[in-house]
């Protein structure tokens, strides 16, 4: 029997992936770390792990079914532990009055987070400025979703997801729009409609706003937590991997984070930091320390190379590297008295795609 702690196991699985034989290997594409599936461990913590990328077939980890939804996790031939996969949500079985299946409107992420990309278009898609790791346009092309989710439909889906699947929080993201007011209105209207009927805590993800007063508008619309994702602190890396973000400049991010913390509170604002784009450990550790000093949670995620994206042949960072980074950043979080536990909604509360919370001191 292989002995390994759950935080370290999570890191290994997120970096190496897992071989599974079931037909359902999780969502193939979309915004964020797609092409994976969610595993729930005995302590009820969860991990979203790659199941479809090229490196997965070399992973020493595999799953052996024992009964419906339960598996033995194996490292080569050794048993490691038992894990569960969340069952197919019951709300997926419904359709709107106009015939749209609910699963095309929103998905269950992790155990209890209702997630959707409200606007599935991004102005940077099919341009040179696109983020190389993103798959937002692929799920639209495959018919897995619809281009724009109406607030009324989102409210309907959210109500059913609470009723049938006990969802506890919501993540709303969007592609970039030409004008920031458009993106704010789309997310604000969606949040407002969901909040009205469910009162669930809501997380939104958007670009750093230039008009900082728009954060107040979003708060009043029912938004509880905000993700403003820089992805990398290394400007040279960002210019290649996410040119649209590099063009905005670090100063704009800093101003947006600061104002967002004033409006939403410490720990309710976060930023994805991707490890594995070509940056140094130092850039992640120092950048995360700066975020933590502002009250912004550094949501460090190993790169997920998604099939059909420009980075599909990349590999996630090695587990040892991730553990070192998590341990260093955990010290900053402690120094600045910041924890994932204060966050009410979204990726930081879900913590399926990162092991940062598991390494907090
Ligand atoms: S951490 Fe965020 S992107 Fe990952 S499964 Fe949870 S809600 Fe989805």
Tab-separated table of N, CA, C and O and ligand atoms in Angstrom, residues 27 32-33 38 48 109-110 113 115 171 205 272 299 346-348 350-354, ligand 1:
chain	number	residue	atom	x	y	z
A	27	UNK	N	-15.691	17.090	-18.414
A	27	UNK	CA	-15.913	17.999	-19.545
A	27	UNK	C	-14.631	18.142	-20.354
A	27	UNK	O	-13.531	18.166	-19.814
A	32	UNK	N	-11.213	27.747	-17.989
A	32	UNK	CA	-10.655	27.144	-16.771
A	32	UNK	C	-10.092	25.765	-17.027
A	32	UNK	O	-9.991	25.316	-18.169
A	33	UNK	N	-9.715	25.061	-15.934
A	33	UNK	CA	-9.062	23.757	-16.088
A	33	UNK	C	-10.052	22.658	-16.490
A	33	UNK	O	-10.580	21.937	-15.654
A	38	UNK	N	-13.542	15.116	-11.349
A	38	UNK	CA	-13.420	15.445	-9.926
A	38	UNK	C	-13.397	14.169	-9.091
A	38	UNK	O	-14.223	13.270	-9.295
A	48	UNK	N	-9.763	18.227	-8.909
A	48	UNK	CA	-10.075	18.142	-10.333
A	48	UNK	C	-8.779	17.715	-11.021
A	48	UNK	O	-7.781	18.435	-10.953
A	109	UNK	N	-19.529	21.994	-10.766
A	109	UNK	CA	-18.075	21.888	-10.620
A	109	UNK	C	-17.788	21.401	-9.210
A	109	UNK	O	-18.367	21.908	-8.245
A	110	UNK	N	-16.885	20.431	-9.123
A	110	UNK	CA	-16.596	19.894	-7.802
A	110	UNK	C	-17.861	19.285	-7.211
A	110	UNK	O	-18.753	18.821	-7.917
A	113	UNK	N	-20.546	23.316	-6.539
A	113	UNK	CA	-20.469	24.647	-7.137
A	113	UNK	C	-21.151	24.645	-8.510
A	113	UNK	O	-20.774	23.865	-9.387
A	115	UNK	N	-21.528	26.232	-11.982
A	115	UNK	CA	-20.606	27.088	-12.739
A	115	UNK	C	-21.064	27.261	-14.170
A	115	UNK	O	-21.581	26.327	-14.789
A	171	UNK	N	-20.189	29.968	-9.547
A	171	UNK	CA	-19.086	30.656	-10.249
A	171	UNK	C	-19.588	31.094	-11.622
A	171	UNK	O	-20.089	30.267	-12.393
A	205	UNK	N	-15.754	36.118	-12.367
A	205	UNK	CA	-14.372	36.251	-12.844
A	205	UNK	C	-14.400	37.205	-14.025
A	205	UNK	O	-15.188	37.029	-14.955
A	272	UNK	N	-6.075	33.672	-10.353
A	272	UNK	CA	-5.428	32.437	-10.814
A	272	UNK	C	-3.971	32.756	-11.122
A	272	UNK	O	-3.667	33.781	-11.761
A	299	UNK	N	-4.506	31.947	-6.151
A	299	UNK	CA	-5.058	30.619	-6.467
A	299	UNK	C	-4.109	29.961	-7.470
A	299	UNK	O	-4.223	30.157	-8.682
A	346	UNK	N	-16.931	30.348	-5.237
A	346	UNK	CA	-16.057	30.293	-6.409
A	346	UNK	C	-14.893	29.335	-6.251
A	346	UNK	O	-14.915	28.420	-5.406
A	347	UNK	N	-13.871	29.556	-7.064
A	347	UNK	CA	-12.764	28.598	-7.134
A	347	UNK	C	-12.038	28.441	-5.802
A	347	UNK	O	-11.620	27.336	-5.455
A	348	UNK	N	-11.864	29.535	-5.068
A	348	UNK	CA	-11.135	29.427	-3.803
A	348	UNK	C	-11.937	28.569	-2.815
A	348	UNK	O	-11.389	27.715	-2.126
A	350	UNK	N	-14.133	26.277	-3.680
A	350	UNK	CA	-14.209	24.932	-4.269
A	350	UNK	C	-12.886	24.185	-4.059
A	350	UNK	O	-12.869	23.045	-3.622
A	351	UNK	N	-11.779	24.852	-4.401
A	351	UNK	CA	-10.415	24.338	-4.207
A	351	UNK	C	-10.184	22.971	-4.869
A	351	UNK	O	-9.349	22.188	-4.445
A	352	UNK	N	-10.920	22.680	-5.966
A	352	UNK	CA	-10.704	21.401	-6.648
A	352	UNK	C	-9.513	21.477	-7.609
A	352	UNK	O	-8.872	20.463	-7.875
A	353	UNK	N	-9.229	22.651	-8.125
A	353	UNK	CA	-8.195	22.764	-9.161
A	353	UNK	C	-6.835	23.155	-8.609
A	353	UNK	O	-5.872	23.242	-9.365
A	354	UNK	N	-6.761	23.440	-7.335
A	354	UNK	CA	-5.496	23.844	-6.715
A	354	UNK	C	-5.356	23.069	-5.410
A	354	UNK	O	-6.362	22.686	-4.793
B	1	LIG	S1	-11.791	25.357	-8.642
B	1	LIG	FE1	-13.006	26.674	-10.042
B	1	LIG	S2	-12.577	25.921	-12.139
B	1	LIG	FE2	-11.912	24.336	-10.646
B	1	LIG	S3	-13.674	22.948	-10.477
B	1	LIG	FE3	-13.835	24.425	-8.803
B	1	LIG	S4	-15.130	26.086	-9.605
B	1	LIG	FE4	-14.435	24.876	-11.388
